[in-house]
PDB file of C-alpha atoms and ligand atoms in Angstrom:
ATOM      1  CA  UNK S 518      22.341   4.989  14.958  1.00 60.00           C
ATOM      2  CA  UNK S 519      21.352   5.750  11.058  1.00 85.00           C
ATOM      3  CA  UNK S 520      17.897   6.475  10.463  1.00 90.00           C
ATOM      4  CA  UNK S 521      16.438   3.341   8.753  1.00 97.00           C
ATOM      5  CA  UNK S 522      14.348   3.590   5.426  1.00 98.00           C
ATOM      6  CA  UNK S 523      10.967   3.793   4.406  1.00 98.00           C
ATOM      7  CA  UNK S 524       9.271   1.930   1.581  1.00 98.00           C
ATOM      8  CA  UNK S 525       5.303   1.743   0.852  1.00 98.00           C
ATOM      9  CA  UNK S 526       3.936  -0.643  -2.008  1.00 98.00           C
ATOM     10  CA  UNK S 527       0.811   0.578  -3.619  1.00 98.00           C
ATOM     11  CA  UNK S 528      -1.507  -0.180  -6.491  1.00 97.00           C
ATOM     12  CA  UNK S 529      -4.974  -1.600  -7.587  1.00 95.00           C
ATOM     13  CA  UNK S 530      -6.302  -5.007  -6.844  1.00 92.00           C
ATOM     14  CA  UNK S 531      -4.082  -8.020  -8.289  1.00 93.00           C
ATOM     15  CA  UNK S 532      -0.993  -5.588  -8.531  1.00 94.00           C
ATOM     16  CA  UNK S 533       1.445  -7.984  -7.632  1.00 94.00           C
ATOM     17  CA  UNK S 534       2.595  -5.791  -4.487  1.00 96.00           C
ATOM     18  CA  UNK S 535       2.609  -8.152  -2.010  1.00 96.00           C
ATOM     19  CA  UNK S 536       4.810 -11.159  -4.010  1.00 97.00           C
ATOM     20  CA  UNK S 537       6.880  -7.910  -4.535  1.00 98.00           C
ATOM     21  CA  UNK S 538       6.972  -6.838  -1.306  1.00 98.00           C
ATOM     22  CA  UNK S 539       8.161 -10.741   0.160  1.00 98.00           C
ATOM     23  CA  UNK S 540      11.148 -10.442  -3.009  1.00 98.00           C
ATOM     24  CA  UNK S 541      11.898  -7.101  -1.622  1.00 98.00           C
ATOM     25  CA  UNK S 542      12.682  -8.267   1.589  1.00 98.00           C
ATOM     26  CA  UNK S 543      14.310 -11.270   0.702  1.00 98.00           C
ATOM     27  CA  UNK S 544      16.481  -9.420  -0.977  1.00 98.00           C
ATOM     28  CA  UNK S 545      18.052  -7.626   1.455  1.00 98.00           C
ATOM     29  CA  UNK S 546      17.314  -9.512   4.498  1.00 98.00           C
ATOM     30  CA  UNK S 547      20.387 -11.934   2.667  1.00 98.00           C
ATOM     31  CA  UNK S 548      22.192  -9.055   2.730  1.00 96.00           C
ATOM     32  CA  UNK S 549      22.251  -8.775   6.167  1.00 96.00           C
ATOM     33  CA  UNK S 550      19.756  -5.730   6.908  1.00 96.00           C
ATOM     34  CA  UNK S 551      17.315  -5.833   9.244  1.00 97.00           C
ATOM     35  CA  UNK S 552      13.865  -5.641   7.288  1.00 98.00           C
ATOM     36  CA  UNK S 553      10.608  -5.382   8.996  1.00 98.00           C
ATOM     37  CA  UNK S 554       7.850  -6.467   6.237  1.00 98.00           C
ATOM     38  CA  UNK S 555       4.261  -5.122   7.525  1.00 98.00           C
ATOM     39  CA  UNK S 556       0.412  -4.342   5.877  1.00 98.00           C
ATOM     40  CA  UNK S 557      -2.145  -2.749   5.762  1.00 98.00           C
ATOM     41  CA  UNK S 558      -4.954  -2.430   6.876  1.00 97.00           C
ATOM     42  CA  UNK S 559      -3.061  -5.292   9.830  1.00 97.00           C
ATOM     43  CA  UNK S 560       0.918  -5.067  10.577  1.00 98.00           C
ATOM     44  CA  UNK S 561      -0.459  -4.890  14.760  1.00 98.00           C
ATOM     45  CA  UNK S 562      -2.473  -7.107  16.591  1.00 98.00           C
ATOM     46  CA  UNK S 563      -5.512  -4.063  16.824  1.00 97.00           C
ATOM     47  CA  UNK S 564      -4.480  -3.507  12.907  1.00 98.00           C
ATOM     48  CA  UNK S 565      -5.602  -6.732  11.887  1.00 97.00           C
ATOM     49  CA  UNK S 566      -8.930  -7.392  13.963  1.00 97.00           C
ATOM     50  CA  UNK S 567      -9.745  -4.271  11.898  1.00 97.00           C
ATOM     51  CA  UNK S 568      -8.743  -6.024   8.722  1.00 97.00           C
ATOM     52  CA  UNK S 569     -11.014  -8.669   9.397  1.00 95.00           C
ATOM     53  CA  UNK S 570     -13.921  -6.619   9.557  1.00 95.00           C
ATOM     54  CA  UNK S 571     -13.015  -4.105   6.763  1.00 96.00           C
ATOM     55  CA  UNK S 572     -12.000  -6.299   4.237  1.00 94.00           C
ATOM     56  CA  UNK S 573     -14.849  -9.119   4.553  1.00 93.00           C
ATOM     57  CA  UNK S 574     -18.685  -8.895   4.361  1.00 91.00           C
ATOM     58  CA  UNK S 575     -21.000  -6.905   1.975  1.00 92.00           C
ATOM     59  CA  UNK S 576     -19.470  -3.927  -0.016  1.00 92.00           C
ATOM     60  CA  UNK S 577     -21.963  -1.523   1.561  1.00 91.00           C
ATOM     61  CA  UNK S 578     -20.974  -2.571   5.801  1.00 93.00           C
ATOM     62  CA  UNK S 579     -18.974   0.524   5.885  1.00 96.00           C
ATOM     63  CA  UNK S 580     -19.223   3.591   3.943  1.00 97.00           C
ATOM     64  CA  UNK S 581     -16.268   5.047   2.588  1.00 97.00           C
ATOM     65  CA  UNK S 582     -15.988   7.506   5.498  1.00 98.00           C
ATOM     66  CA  UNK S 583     -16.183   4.612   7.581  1.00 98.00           C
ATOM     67  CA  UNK S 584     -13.658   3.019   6.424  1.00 98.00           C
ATOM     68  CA  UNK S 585     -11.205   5.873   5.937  1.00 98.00           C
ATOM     69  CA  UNK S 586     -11.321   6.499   9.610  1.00 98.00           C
ATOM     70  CA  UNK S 587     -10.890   3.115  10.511  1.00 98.00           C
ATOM     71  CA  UNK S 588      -8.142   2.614   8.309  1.00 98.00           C
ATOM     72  CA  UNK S 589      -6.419   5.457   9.811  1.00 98.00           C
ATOM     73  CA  UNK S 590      -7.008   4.969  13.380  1.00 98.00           C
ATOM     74  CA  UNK S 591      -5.314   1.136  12.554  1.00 98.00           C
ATOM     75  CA  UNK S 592      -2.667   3.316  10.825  1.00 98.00           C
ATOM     76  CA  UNK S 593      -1.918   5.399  13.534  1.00 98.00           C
ATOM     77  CA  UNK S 594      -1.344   2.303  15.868  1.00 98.00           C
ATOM     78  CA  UNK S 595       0.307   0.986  13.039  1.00 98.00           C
ATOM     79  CA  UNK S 596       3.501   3.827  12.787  1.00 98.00           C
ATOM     80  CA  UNK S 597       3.160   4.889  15.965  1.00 98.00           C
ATOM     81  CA  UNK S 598       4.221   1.017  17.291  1.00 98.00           C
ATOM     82  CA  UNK S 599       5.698  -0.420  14.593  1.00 98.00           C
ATOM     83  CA  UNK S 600       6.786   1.568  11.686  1.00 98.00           C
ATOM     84  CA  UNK S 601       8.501   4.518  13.537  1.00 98.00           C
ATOM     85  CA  UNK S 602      10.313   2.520  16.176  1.00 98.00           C
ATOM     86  CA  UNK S 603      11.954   0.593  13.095  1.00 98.00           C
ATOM     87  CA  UNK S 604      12.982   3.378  11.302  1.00 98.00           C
ATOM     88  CA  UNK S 605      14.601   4.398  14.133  1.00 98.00           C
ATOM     89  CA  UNK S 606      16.041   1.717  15.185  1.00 97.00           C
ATOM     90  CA  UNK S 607      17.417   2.062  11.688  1.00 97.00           C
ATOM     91  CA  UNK S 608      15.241  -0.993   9.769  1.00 98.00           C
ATOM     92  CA  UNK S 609      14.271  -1.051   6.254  1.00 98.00           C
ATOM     93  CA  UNK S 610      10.478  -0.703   6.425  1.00 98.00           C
ATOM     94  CA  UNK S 611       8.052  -2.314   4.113  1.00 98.00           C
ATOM     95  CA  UNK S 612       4.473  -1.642   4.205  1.00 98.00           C
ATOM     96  CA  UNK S 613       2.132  -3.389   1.597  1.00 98.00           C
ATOM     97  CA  UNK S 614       0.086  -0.547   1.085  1.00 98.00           C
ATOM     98  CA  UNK S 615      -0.135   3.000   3.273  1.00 98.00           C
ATOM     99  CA  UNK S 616      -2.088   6.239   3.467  1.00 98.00           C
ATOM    100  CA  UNK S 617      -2.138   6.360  -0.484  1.00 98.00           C
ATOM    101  CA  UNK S 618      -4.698   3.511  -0.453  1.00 98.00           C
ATOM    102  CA  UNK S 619      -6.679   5.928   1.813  1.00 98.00           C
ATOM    103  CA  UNK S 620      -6.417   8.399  -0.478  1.00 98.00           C
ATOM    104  CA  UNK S 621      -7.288   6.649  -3.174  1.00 98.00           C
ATOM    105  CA  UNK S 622      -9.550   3.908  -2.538  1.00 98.00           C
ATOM    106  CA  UNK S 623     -11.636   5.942   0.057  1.00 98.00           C
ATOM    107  CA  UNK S 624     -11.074   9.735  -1.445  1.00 98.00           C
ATOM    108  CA  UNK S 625     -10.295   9.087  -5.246  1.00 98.00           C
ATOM    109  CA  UNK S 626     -12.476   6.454  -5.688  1.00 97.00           C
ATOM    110  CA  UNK S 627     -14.803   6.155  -2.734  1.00 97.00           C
ATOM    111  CA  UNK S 628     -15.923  10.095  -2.674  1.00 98.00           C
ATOM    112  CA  UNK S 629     -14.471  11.251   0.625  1.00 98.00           C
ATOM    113  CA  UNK S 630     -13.518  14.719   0.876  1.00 98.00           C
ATOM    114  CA  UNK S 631      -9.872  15.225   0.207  1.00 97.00           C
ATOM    115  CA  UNK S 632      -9.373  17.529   3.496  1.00 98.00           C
ATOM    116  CA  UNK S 633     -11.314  15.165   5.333  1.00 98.00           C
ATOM    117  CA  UNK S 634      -8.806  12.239   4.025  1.00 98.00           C
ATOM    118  CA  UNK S 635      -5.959  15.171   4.310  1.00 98.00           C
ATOM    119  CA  UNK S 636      -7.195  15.580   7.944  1.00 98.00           C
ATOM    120  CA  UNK S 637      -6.781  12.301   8.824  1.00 98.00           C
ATOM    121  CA  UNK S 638      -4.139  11.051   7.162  1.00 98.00           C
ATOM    122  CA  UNK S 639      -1.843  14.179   9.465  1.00 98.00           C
ATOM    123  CA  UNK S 640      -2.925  12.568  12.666  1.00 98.00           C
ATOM    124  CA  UNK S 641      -2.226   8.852  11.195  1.00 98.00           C
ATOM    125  CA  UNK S 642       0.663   9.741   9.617  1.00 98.00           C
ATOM    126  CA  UNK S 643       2.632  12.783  11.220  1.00 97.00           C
ATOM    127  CA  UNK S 644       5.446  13.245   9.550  1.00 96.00           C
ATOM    128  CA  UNK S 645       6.346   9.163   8.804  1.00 98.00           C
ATOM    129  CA  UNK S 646       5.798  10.149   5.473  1.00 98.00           C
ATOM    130  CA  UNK S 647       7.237   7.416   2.867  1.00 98.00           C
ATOM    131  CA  UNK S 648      11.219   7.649   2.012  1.00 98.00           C
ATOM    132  CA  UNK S 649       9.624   5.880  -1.499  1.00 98.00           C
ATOM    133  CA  UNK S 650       6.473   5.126  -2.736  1.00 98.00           C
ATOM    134  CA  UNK S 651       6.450   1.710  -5.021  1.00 98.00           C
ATOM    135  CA  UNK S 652       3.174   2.262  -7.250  1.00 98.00           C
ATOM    136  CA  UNK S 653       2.278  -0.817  -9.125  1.00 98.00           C
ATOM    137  CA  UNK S 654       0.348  -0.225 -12.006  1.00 97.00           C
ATOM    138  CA  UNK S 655      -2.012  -2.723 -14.001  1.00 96.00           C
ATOM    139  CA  UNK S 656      -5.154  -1.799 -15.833  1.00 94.00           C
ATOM    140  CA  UNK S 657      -8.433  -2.828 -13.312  1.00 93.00           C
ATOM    141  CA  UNK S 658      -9.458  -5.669 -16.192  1.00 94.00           C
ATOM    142  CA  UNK S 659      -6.035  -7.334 -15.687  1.00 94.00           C
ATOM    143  CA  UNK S 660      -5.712  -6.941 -12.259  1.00 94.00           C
ATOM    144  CA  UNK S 661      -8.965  -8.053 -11.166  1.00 92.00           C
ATOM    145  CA  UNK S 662      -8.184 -11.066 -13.459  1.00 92.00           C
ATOM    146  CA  UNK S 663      -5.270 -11.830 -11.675  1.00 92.00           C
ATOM    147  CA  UNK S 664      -7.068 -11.165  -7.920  1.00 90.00           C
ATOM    148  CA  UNK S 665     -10.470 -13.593  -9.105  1.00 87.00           C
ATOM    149  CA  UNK S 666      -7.693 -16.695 -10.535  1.00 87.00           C
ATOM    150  CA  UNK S 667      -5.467 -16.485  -6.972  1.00 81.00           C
ATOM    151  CA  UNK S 668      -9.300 -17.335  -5.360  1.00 71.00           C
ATOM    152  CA  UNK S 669     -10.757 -15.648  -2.818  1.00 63.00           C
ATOM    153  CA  UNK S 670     -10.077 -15.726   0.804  1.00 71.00           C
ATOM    154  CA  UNK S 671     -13.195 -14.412   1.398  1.00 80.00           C
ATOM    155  CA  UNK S 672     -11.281 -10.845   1.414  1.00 81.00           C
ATOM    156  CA  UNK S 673     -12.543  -9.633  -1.424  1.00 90.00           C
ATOM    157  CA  UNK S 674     -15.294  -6.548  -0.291  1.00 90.00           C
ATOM    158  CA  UNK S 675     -13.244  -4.176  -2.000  1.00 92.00           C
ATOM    159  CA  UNK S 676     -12.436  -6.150  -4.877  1.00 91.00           C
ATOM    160  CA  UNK S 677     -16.326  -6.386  -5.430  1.00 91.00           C
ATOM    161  CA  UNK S 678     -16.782  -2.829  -5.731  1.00 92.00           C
ATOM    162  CA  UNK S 679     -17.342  -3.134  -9.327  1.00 89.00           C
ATOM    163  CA  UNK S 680     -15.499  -1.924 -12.194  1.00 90.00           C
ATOM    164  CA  UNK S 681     -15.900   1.836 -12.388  1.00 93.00           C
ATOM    165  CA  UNK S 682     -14.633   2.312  -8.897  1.00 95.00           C
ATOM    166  CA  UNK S 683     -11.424   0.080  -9.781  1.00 95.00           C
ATOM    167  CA  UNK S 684     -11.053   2.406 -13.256  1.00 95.00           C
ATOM    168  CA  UNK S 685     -10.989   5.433 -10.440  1.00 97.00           C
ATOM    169  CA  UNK S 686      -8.721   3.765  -8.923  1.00 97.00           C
ATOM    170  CA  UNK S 687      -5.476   3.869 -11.393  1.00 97.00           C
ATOM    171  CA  UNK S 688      -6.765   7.090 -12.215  1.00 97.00           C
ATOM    172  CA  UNK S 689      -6.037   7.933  -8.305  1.00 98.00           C
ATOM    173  CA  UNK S 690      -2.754   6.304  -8.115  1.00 98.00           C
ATOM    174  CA  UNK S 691      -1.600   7.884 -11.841  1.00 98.00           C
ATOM    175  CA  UNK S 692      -2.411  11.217  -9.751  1.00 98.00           C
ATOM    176  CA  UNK S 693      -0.488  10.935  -6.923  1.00 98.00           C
ATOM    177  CA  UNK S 694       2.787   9.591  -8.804  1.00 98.00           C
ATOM    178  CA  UNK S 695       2.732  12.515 -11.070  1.00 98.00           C
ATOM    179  CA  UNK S 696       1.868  15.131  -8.148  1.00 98.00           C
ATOM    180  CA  UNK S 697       4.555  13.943  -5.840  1.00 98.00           C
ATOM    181  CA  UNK S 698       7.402  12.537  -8.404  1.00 97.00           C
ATOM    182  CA  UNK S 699       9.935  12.913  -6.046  1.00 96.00           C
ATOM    183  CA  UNK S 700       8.503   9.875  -3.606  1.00 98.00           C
ATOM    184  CA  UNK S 701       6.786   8.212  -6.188  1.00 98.00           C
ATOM    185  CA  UNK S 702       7.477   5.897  -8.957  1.00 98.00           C
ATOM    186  CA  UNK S 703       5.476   3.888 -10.826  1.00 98.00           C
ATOM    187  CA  UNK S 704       6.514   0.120 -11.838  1.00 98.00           C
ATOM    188  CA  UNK S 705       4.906  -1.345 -14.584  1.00 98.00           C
ATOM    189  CA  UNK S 706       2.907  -4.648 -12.948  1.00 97.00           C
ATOM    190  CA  UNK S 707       1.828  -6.218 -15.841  1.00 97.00           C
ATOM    191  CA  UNK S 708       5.483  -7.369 -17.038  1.00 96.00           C
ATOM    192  CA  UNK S 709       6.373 -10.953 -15.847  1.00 96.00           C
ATOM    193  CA  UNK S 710       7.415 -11.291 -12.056  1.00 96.00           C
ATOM    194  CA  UNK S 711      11.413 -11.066 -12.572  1.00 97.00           C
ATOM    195  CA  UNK S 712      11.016  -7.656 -14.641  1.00 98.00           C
ATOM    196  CA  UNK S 713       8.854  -5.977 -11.964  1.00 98.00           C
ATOM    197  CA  UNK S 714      10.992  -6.992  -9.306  1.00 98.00           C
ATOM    198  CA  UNK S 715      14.250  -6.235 -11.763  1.00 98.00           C
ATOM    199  CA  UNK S 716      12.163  -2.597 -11.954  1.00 98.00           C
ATOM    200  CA  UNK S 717      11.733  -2.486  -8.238  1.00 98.00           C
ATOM    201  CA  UNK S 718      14.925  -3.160  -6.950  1.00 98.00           C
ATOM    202  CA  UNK S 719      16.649  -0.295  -9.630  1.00 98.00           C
ATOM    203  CA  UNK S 720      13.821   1.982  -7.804  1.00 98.00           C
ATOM    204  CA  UNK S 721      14.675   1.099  -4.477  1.00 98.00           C
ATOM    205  CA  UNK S 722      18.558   1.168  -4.570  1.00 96.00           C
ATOM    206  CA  UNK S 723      18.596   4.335  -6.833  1.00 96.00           C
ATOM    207  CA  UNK S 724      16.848   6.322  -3.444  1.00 94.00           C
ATOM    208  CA  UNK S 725      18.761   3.764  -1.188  1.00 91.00           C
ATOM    209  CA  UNK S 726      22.234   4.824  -2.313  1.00 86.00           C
ATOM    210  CA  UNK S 727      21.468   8.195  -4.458  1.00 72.00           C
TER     211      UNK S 727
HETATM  212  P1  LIG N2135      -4.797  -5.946   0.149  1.00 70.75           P
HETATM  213  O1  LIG N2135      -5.660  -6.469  -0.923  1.00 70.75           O
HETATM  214  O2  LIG N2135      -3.618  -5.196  -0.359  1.00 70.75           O
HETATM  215  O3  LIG N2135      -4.453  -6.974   1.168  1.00 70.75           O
HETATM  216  O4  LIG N2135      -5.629  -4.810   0.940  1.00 70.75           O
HETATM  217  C1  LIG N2135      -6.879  -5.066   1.458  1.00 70.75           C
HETATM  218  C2  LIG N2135      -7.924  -4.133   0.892  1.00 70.75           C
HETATM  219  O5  LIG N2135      -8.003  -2.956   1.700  1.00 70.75           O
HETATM  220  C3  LIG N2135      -7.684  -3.667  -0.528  1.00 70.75           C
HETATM  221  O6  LIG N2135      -8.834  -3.994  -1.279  1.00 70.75           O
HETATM  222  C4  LIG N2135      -7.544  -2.184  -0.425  1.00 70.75           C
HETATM  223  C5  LIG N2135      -8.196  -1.825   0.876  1.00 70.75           C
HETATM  224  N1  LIG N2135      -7.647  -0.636   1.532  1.00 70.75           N
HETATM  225  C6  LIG N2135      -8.377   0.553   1.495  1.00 70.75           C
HETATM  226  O7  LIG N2135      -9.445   0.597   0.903  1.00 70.75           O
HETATM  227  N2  LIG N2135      -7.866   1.653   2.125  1.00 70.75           N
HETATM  228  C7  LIG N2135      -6.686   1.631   2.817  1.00 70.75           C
HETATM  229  O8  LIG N2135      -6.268   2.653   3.381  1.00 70.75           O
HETATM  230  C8  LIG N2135      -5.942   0.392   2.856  1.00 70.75           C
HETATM  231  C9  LIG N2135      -4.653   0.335   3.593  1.00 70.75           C
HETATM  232  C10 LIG N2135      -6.470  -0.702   2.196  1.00 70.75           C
END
C-alpha cells in the first residue's frame, strides 16, 4: 500500500489553522481520500485529558518544562496510535499543531533548553517527522485580536501569557521556516479566509504531486 502523507498546521494564537485545517480536509475527503484530521495537545483519548489540564487554569500551573514534557509524552501516544498507523495505512494526516509548537511555545518562547526540547521531541517524534509543515503567520496584535473576539472557552492559559512571549513566538516560527525550507512554508494568515486556504492548497498539492 502507498505510504500516506503528512501535514502539520502551525502558527501563533488566532492563526486561523484550525478553520484551515477543517477546509483542508474537506477538500480532499470529496475527493475521495481518506483524511484523518487530529490536534494537539488531544487527537487520543490520554491526549486530550492532558489538554484539559494544560490548556486551562492559571498561566503559572505548569512551567514551561512542565509542559514540554507533557506535551510530548501526549505526542508520543499521539503518533505512535494514531498518526503512524494512518500514514501507513496510506491516510492524509492532519495535525493542528505538532512538535514545532513545542519548540516554539515551550523552547523559543517559554526558555526551555533547545537539547532538552531536541531530546524530547526524538522520543515523541522518531522519525514521523512532517511530509509539510503549514506555518500560519499573523503578527501577535492581530492574532490575539482574532483569538479574544471568537471568546474564550476557558482555553486560553497560553493565550494569557502576555504579549512579549506571543512577539517570541513568530519570531520562533519565522526561525524554523527559514532553517528547514524544505518542510516548511509559511502562509500569510492575515489575508481573508479564501486566499489562505487558496495559499494552502497550492502548498499542499505542490509537495502532494511534485
Ligand atoms: P490550540 O490553541 O491550537 O488549540 O492549542 C492549544 C494551546 O496549546 C496553544 O495555546 C498552544 C499550546 N501548545 C503548546 O504550548 N505546546 C505544544 O506543543 C502544543 C501542541 C500546543
Amino acid at each position: 500500500m502507498k505510504r500516506g502523507f503528512f501535514i502539520t498546521l502551525e502558527g501563533g494564537e488566532g492563526s486561523g489553522k484550525s478553520t484551515q485545517g477543517k477546509r483542508l480536509a474537506d477538500h480532499f475527503r470529496s475527493r475521495g481520500r481518506d483524511v484523518v484530521l487530529t490536534r494537539e495537545p488531544g487527537g487520543t483519548p490520554q491526549g486530550e485529558a492532558l489538554r484539559a489540564l494544560l490548556v486551562r487554569g492559571d498561566t503559572g500551573t505548569w512551567s514551561p518544562a512542565s509542559e514540554a514534557m507533557l506535551m510530548s509524552a501526549a505526542r508520543e501516544v499521539h503518533v505512535r496510535t494514531v498518526i503512524a498507523p494512518a500514514i501507513a495505512a496510506g491516510a492524509l494526516v492532519i495535525s493542528d499543531r505538532f512538535m514545532d509548537s513545542t519548540r516554539v511555545y515551550q523552547g523559543h518562547a517559554g526558555g526551555v533548553p533547545a537539547d532538552v526540547i531536541a531530546a524530547l521531541e526524538r522520543a515523541a517524534v522518531g522519525d514521523c517527522v512532517p511530509d509539510l509543515t503549514l506555518i500560519f503567520d499573523l503578527s501577535a496584535e492581530e492574532g490575539l485580536a482574532r483569538a479574544t473576539s471568537r471568546g474564550s472557552d476557558c482555553e486560553d492559559r497560553f493565550e494569557r501569557k502576555g504579549r512579549d512571549f506571543h512577539d517570541k513566538l513568530r519570531d520562533g516560527f519565522h526561525a524554523i521556516a527559514l532553517a528547514e525550507p524544505h518542510r516548511c512554508v509559511l502562509i500569510d494568515a492575515a489575508q481573508d479566509l479564501d486566499a489562505v486556504q487558496a495559499a494552502v492548497l497550492k502548498a499542499v498539492e505542490a509537495r502532494l504531486h511534485g
